[in-house]
Coordinates of C-alpha atoms and ligand atoms in Angstrom, one line a residue:
M719 CA 73.7 47.4 -6.9
N720 CA 73.2 48.9 -4.0
T721 CA 76.6 49.2 -4.1
F722 CA 79.9 51.4 -4.4
M723 CA 82.3 50.6 -7.8
T724 CA 85.2 52.2 -7.9
L725 CA 87.2 51.9 -11.4
Q726 CA 90.7 52.9 -12.1
S727 CA 91.4 52.4 -15.7
Y728 CA 95.4 53.3 -17.4
G729 CA 95.2 54.6 -21.0
S730 CA 94.9 57.6 -23.5
K731 CA 90.1 56.6 -23.4
S732 CA 91.0 55.5 -19.8
A733 CA 87.8 58.7 -18.9
K734 CA 86.0 57.8 -22.3
A735 CA 85.6 53.8 -21.1
N736 CA 84.8 54.7 -17.4
L737 CA 82.1 56.3 -18.5
A738 CA 80.8 53.1 -20.7
V739 CA 81.2 50.6 -18.0
Q740 CA 79.6 52.9 -16.0
K741 CA 76.6 52.9 -18.5
R742 CA 76.6 48.8 -19.4
I743 CA 76.1 48.9 -15.6
Q744 CA 73.3 50.8 -15.0
S745 CA 71.7 48.6 -18.3
I746 CA 73.1 44.9 -16.3
E747 CA 71.2 46.2 -13.3
N748 CA 68.1 47.5 -15.5
S749 CA 67.5 43.9 -16.6
I750 CA 68.2 41.8 -13.8
S751 CA 67.2 43.7 -10.7
T752 CA 64.4 42.1 -8.2
T753 CA 63.5 46.1 -7.2
K754 CA 63.2 48.3 -10.2
E755 CA 60.0 47.6 -11.7
D756 CA 60.9 47.6 -15.3
S757 CA 63.7 44.9 -15.3
F758 CA 62.9 41.5 -16.3
I759 CA 63.5 39.9 -13.2
Y760 CA 60.5 42.3 -11.5
K761 CA 58.4 40.8 -14.6
L762 CA 59.3 37.3 -13.9
N763 CA 58.2 37.5 -10.5
H764 CA 55.5 39.3 -10.4
N765 CA 53.8 37.5 -13.5
C766 CA 52.4 33.9 -12.1
N767 CA 53.3 31.4 -14.3
S768 CA 53.3 33.4 -17.6
E769 CA 55.7 34.0 -20.0
I770 CA 58.6 36.3 -20.1
Q771 CA 61.1 37.6 -22.9
V772 CA 64.7 38.4 -21.1
D773 CA 66.9 40.4 -22.6
N774 CA 70.4 38.8 -23.0
D775 CA 72.2 40.2 -20.2
A776 CA 69.2 38.3 -17.8
L777 CA 68.7 34.8 -20.4
T778 CA 72.1 34.7 -19.8
L779 CA 72.9 35.1 -15.7
I780 CA 69.9 32.9 -15.4
Q781 CA 70.8 30.2 -17.8
F782 CA 74.9 30.5 -15.9
G783 CA 72.6 30.5 -13.0
K784 CA 70.3 27.5 -13.4
D785 CA 73.9 25.2 -13.8
I786 CA 75.9 26.5 -10.9
S787 CA 72.4 25.5 -8.8
E788 CA 72.3 22.6 -10.3
K789 CA 76.8 21.9 -9.4
T790 CA 76.1 22.8 -6.1
D791 CA 73.5 20.5 -5.6
G792 CA 71.2 23.6 -4.5
A793 CA 73.6 25.5 -2.2
L794 CA 73.1 27.7 -4.8
N795 CA 69.8 28.8 -5.6
I796 CA 68.2 31.6 -7.7
A797 CA 65.0 30.8 -6.2
L798 CA 65.6 31.9 -2.8
Y799 CA 64.2 34.9 -3.3
P800 CA 60.6 34.7 -0.9
V801 CA 62.9 33.0 1.7
I802 CA 65.3 36.0 1.3
K803 CA 62.8 38.6 2.0
A804 CA 61.0 36.5 4.7
W805 CA 64.5 37.7 6.4
G806 CA 63.8 40.9 5.7
F807 CA 66.7 41.7 3.5
T808 CA 64.9 42.5 0.6
T809 CA 63.9 45.8 2.3
G810 CA 65.8 46.0 5.8
E811 CA 63.1 45.4 8.4
Y812 CA 65.0 42.5 10.0
R813 CA 62.9 39.3 11.4
I814 CA 62.9 35.6 11.9
P815 CA 60.3 34.1 10.5
E816 CA 58.5 30.9 12.4
T817 CA 59.9 27.3 10.8
A818 CA 55.9 26.7 9.8
E819 CA 56.5 30.1 7.0
L820 CA 60.3 28.5 5.8
S821 CA 58.7 25.4 5.5
S822 CA 56.4 26.7 3.4
L823 CA 57.9 29.0 1.3
I824 CA 61.4 26.8 0.5
S825 CA 58.5 24.7 -1.1
C826 CA 58.5 27.4 -3.7
T827 CA 62.1 27.3 -3.7
N828 CA 62.8 24.1 -6.2
Y829 CA 65.1 26.1 -8.8
K830 CA 64.7 22.4 -11.6
Q831 CA 61.4 24.1 -12.4
I832 CA 62.6 27.7 -13.6
Q833 CA 62.1 27.8 -17.6
I834 CA 64.0 28.9 -20.1
N835 CA 62.6 28.1 -23.9
N836 CA 65.5 30.5 -25.8
D837 CA 64.2 33.8 -24.6
I838 CA 61.4 33.0 -23.0
V839 CA 61.2 32.8 -19.1
S840 CA 58.9 31.0 -16.9
L841 CA 59.1 30.0 -13.0
A842 CA 56.5 27.9 -11.2
P843 CA 53.7 29.4 -9.4
N844 CA 55.4 31.1 -6.0
M845 CA 58.9 31.3 -7.4
E846 CA 60.8 34.3 -7.5
I847 CA 64.2 34.5 -8.1
D848 CA 67.0 36.3 -7.6
L849 CA 70.6 37.4 -9.3
G850 CA 71.9 38.8 -6.3
A851 CA 74.3 35.9 -5.8
L852 CA 75.9 37.0 -8.7
G853 CA 75.0 39.9 -10.9
K854 CA 78.6 42.3 -9.6
G855 CA 80.5 38.9 -10.9
S856 CA 78.9 39.7 -14.2
A857 CA 78.8 43.2 -14.8
G858 CA 82.6 43.2 -13.8
D859 CA 82.8 40.4 -16.5
E860 CA 81.0 42.8 -18.9
A861 CA 83.6 45.7 -17.2
L862 CA 86.5 44.4 -18.9
K863 CA 85.1 43.5 -22.1
I864 CA 84.4 47.3 -22.6
L865 CA 87.9 49.0 -21.3
K866 CA 89.7 46.0 -23.4
E867 CA 87.0 47.1 -26.4
Y868 CA 88.7 51.6 -25.2
G869 CA 92.1 49.1 -25.7
I870 CA 93.0 50.0 -22.0
K871 CA 95.7 47.4 -20.7
S872 CA 95.5 47.4 -17.1
A873 CA 92.9 48.6 -15.0
L874 CA 91.2 47.2 -11.8
L875 CA 87.6 47.3 -10.7
D876 CA 86.5 47.4 -7.8
L877 CA 82.3 46.1 -7.4
G878 CA 81.6 46.3 -4.3
G879 CA 84.4 44.4 -3.0
N880 CA 83.8 42.3 -6.4
I881 CA 87.8 42.5 -7.6
Q882 CA 89.1 42.7 -11.3
A883 CA 91.9 43.0 -12.6
L884 CA 92.5 43.9 -16.7
G885 CA 96.5 43.4 -17.0
T886 CA 98.9 44.3 -15.2
K887 CA 99.6 47.5 -12.8
T888 CA 101.1 49.9 -15.2
D889 CA 104.6 49.1 -13.8
G890 CA 104.0 45.0 -15.0
N891 CA 103.5 44.1 -11.0
K892 CA 101.1 41.5 -10.4
W893 CA 98.3 43.3 -8.5
T894 CA 97.9 42.7 -4.6
I895 CA 94.3 42.4 -3.3
G896 CA 93.9 42.5 0.4
I897 CA 91.4 40.3 2.0
K898 CA 88.9 41.3 4.8
S899 CA 89.6 40.2 7.9
P900 CA 86.3 38.6 8.4
W901 CA 86.1 39.2 12.1
G902 CA 85.1 42.7 11.7
D903 CA 87.9 44.5 12.8
G904 CA 88.6 46.5 9.4
N905 CA 92.3 44.8 8.4
A906 CA 93.6 42.6 6.0
V907 CA 94.5 39.7 7.2
A908 CA 95.6 38.0 3.4
G909 CA 97.1 39.4 0.7
V910 CA 96.8 38.0 -3.1
K911 CA 98.7 39.0 -6.2
I912 CA 96.8 38.1 -9.7
D913 CA 96.4 39.6 -13.2
N914 CA 94.1 39.4 -15.2
Q915 CA 91.7 37.8 -12.3
A916 CA 88.7 38.1 -10.4
V917 CA 89.1 37.8 -6.6
V918 CA 85.5 37.7 -5.4
T919 CA 85.0 37.1 -1.0
S920 CA 81.9 36.0 0.3
G921 CA 81.3 36.3 4.5
G922 CA 78.8 35.8 7.4
Y923 CA 80.5 39.4 8.6
E924 CA 79.1 41.6 5.3
R925 CA 75.5 42.1 5.9
F926 CA 73.5 40.8 8.7
F927 CA 71.7 41.5 12.2
T928 CA 71.7 41.1 15.4
G929 CA 67.9 39.6 16.5
E930 CA 65.7 39.7 19.9
D931 CA 67.8 36.5 20.6
G932 CA 71.1 38.4 20.5
K933 CA 72.0 35.7 17.0
N934 CA 73.1 37.4 14.6
Y935 CA 71.7 36.1 11.3
I936 CA 73.1 36.7 7.8
H937 CA 72.4 37.2 4.8
I938 CA 73.1 33.5 3.2
F939 CA 70.6 31.3 3.3
D940 CA 70.4 27.5 3.4
G941 CA 68.1 26.6 0.7
K942 CA 67.8 22.8 2.0
T943 CA 66.4 25.1 5.8
G944 CA 65.7 28.8 4.6
M945 CA 68.1 29.9 7.0
P946 CA 70.8 31.5 7.1
V947 CA 73.8 29.1 7.1
E948 CA 75.4 28.5 10.1
N949 CA 79.3 26.3 9.4
D950 CA 82.5 26.5 9.8
I951 CA 83.5 28.8 7.7
A952 CA 84.7 32.6 8.3
S953 CA 84.8 33.6 4.8
V954 CA 85.1 32.3 1.2
T955 CA 87.5 33.9 -1.5
I956 CA 87.0 32.6 -5.0
I957 CA 90.0 33.9 -7.5
A958 CA 89.0 32.6 -11.6
H959 CA 89.4 34.7 -15.2
S960 CA 85.4 35.2 -15.4
G961 CA 83.6 37.3 -12.5
L962 CA 80.5 35.8 -12.8
Y963 CA 82.0 32.3 -11.8
A964 CA 83.9 32.9 -8.6
D965 CA 81.3 35.0 -7.6
A966 CA 79.2 32.1 -8.0
L967 CA 81.0 29.9 -6.9
S968 CA 81.8 32.2 -3.2
T969 CA 78.5 32.2 -2.0
S970 CA 78.0 28.2 -3.0
L971 CA 81.4 27.2 -1.3
F972 CA 80.4 29.7 2.0
V973 CA 76.3 27.6 2.1
M974 CA 78.8 24.5 1.3
G975 CA 80.9 24.2 4.5
L976 CA 84.5 23.9 4.5
E977 CA 84.7 20.2 3.5
K978 CA 81.9 19.8 0.3
A979 CA 84.3 23.3 -0.4
V980 CA 87.1 21.2 -0.9
D981 CA 85.5 17.9 -2.6
F982 CA 83.9 20.5 -5.5
W983 CA 87.7 22.0 -6.1
K984 CA 89.1 18.8 -6.1
K985 CA 86.3 17.7 -8.1
N986 CA 86.8 20.6 -10.6
Q987 CA 90.3 22.4 -10.0
D988 CA 89.6 25.4 -12.3
F989 CA 89.1 27.8 -9.8
E990 CA 91.2 28.7 -6.8
M991 CA 90.3 29.9 -3.7
I992 CA 91.5 30.7 0.1
I993 CA 89.2 29.5 3.0
I994 CA 89.2 31.3 5.9
T995 CA 87.5 29.7 9.7
K996 CA 85.3 30.8 12.0
D997 CA 88.2 28.8 13.9
K998 CA 90.8 30.7 12.5
K999 CA 92.7 29.5 10.0
L1000 CA 93.3 29.9 6.6
Y1001 CA 93.2 26.9 3.3
F1002 CA 94.3 28.0 0.2
T1003 CA 94.3 26.3 -2.9
A1004 CA 97.9 24.9 -4.4
S1005 CA 98.5 26.9 -7.2
L1006 CA 98.1 30.6 -5.1
K1007 CA 101.9 29.5 -2.9
E1008 CA 103.9 32.0 -4.2
D1009 CA 100.9 34.7 -4.7
L1010 CA 99.8 34.4 -1.0
I1011 CA 100.8 37.0 1.5
V1012 CA 99.3 35.8 4.9
K1013 CA 99.5 38.5 7.7
Y1014 CA 97.6 37.1 10.6
N1015 CA 99.1 34.8 13.1
F1016 CA 96.3 32.2 12.1
L1017 CA 96.2 29.1 14.1
E1018 CA 97.4 26.7 10.8
T1019 CA 98.1 27.4 7.2
N1020 CA 96.6 25.3 5.6
M1021 CA 97.7 24.0 1.3
I1022 CA 95.1 22.5 -0.8
D1023 CA 96.1 19.7 -3.7
Ligands
AMP989 P1 76.8 37.1 -2.8 O1 77.7 38.7 -1.3 O2 77.3 37.1 -3.8 O3 77.3 35.7 -1.1 O4 75.7 36.9 -2.7 C1 74.9 37.2 -1.1 C2 73.4 37.1 -1.4 O5 72.9 36.3 -2.7 C3 72.7 37.0 -1.0 O6 72.4 38.6 -0.3 C4 71.1 37.1 -1.3 O7 70.5 37.8 -2.0 C5 71.4 36.4 -2.1 N1 71.8 34.4 -1.6 C6 71.7 34.2 -0.6 N2 71.4 33.1 -0.2 C7 71.8 32.3 -1.4 C8 71.7 31.6 -1.7 N3 71.8 30.3 -1.2 N4 71.6 31.0 -3.5 C9 71.8 32.1 -4.3 N5 71.5 33.3 -4.0 C10 72.4 33.3 -1.9
MG990 MG1 78.0 35.6 -4.8

């Protein structure tokens, strides 16, 4: 998944459990990678119009990704891969595509055209999918399942910044997870105490390039325009029991912007969130009140309820 993983687990079988987790995550990667030629996603993306039989990992994620794409009205769009490629985020050979190129690519990113029939998936011509916005969250959930099978009751997984906790720390206290400064200074601007939850952040500071025009272009895209997202949000952190849900929503709510993200929370209320805006304000959902530690001197700290 192009990132580092750190796993701390406590219990007599933790060494064996950690190895099993590593294997499981590798197998998910082999199934959903966009670049490994044997993966199901690679086969789907390179066999225009054909029906591909996929394994359970790919199937679950494609179905979930399609559902969240619908639920967020395309803020998340797992079919945006042609746009992401055009900007060079898949190879590191960054470029700024012309508007005409983007419009033509957008016409092949309609996630409603992903057909799923039992374990057979097919895409419309020129469509390509990418599960990068939710794969790490799902891998975290699977990792925790394995740790539980090994009788582990306390563990903390950091999968490229996606944090997932199993139980509490061994002393019974909650884990404290730092929320990174979105201004690239390496500090934690806040902390949140959790047990048995995932904490997933999406932010423009994570991956971007600076164009010849001096502007920064980030790795999260608005599917309506094909342009990197530019709104009032610096980072969105989602706290939820499912890592998959938290990962999918962190990306989705980042794309939506503050107002729509708050509306989405009000409508669903099955997750908690911390939003940091570019104008240095912090927003958090009310249930986090006791568990949030604010370290940075934000211009405003607002509770959402
Ligand atoms: P995350 O770090 O979880 O927010 O996911 C960001 C990754 O998801 C990017 O690196 C792209 O591969 C992909 N991506 C970017 N924009 C979108 C979007 N609007 N919907 C779905 N995936 C996206
Ligand atoms: Mg995500």
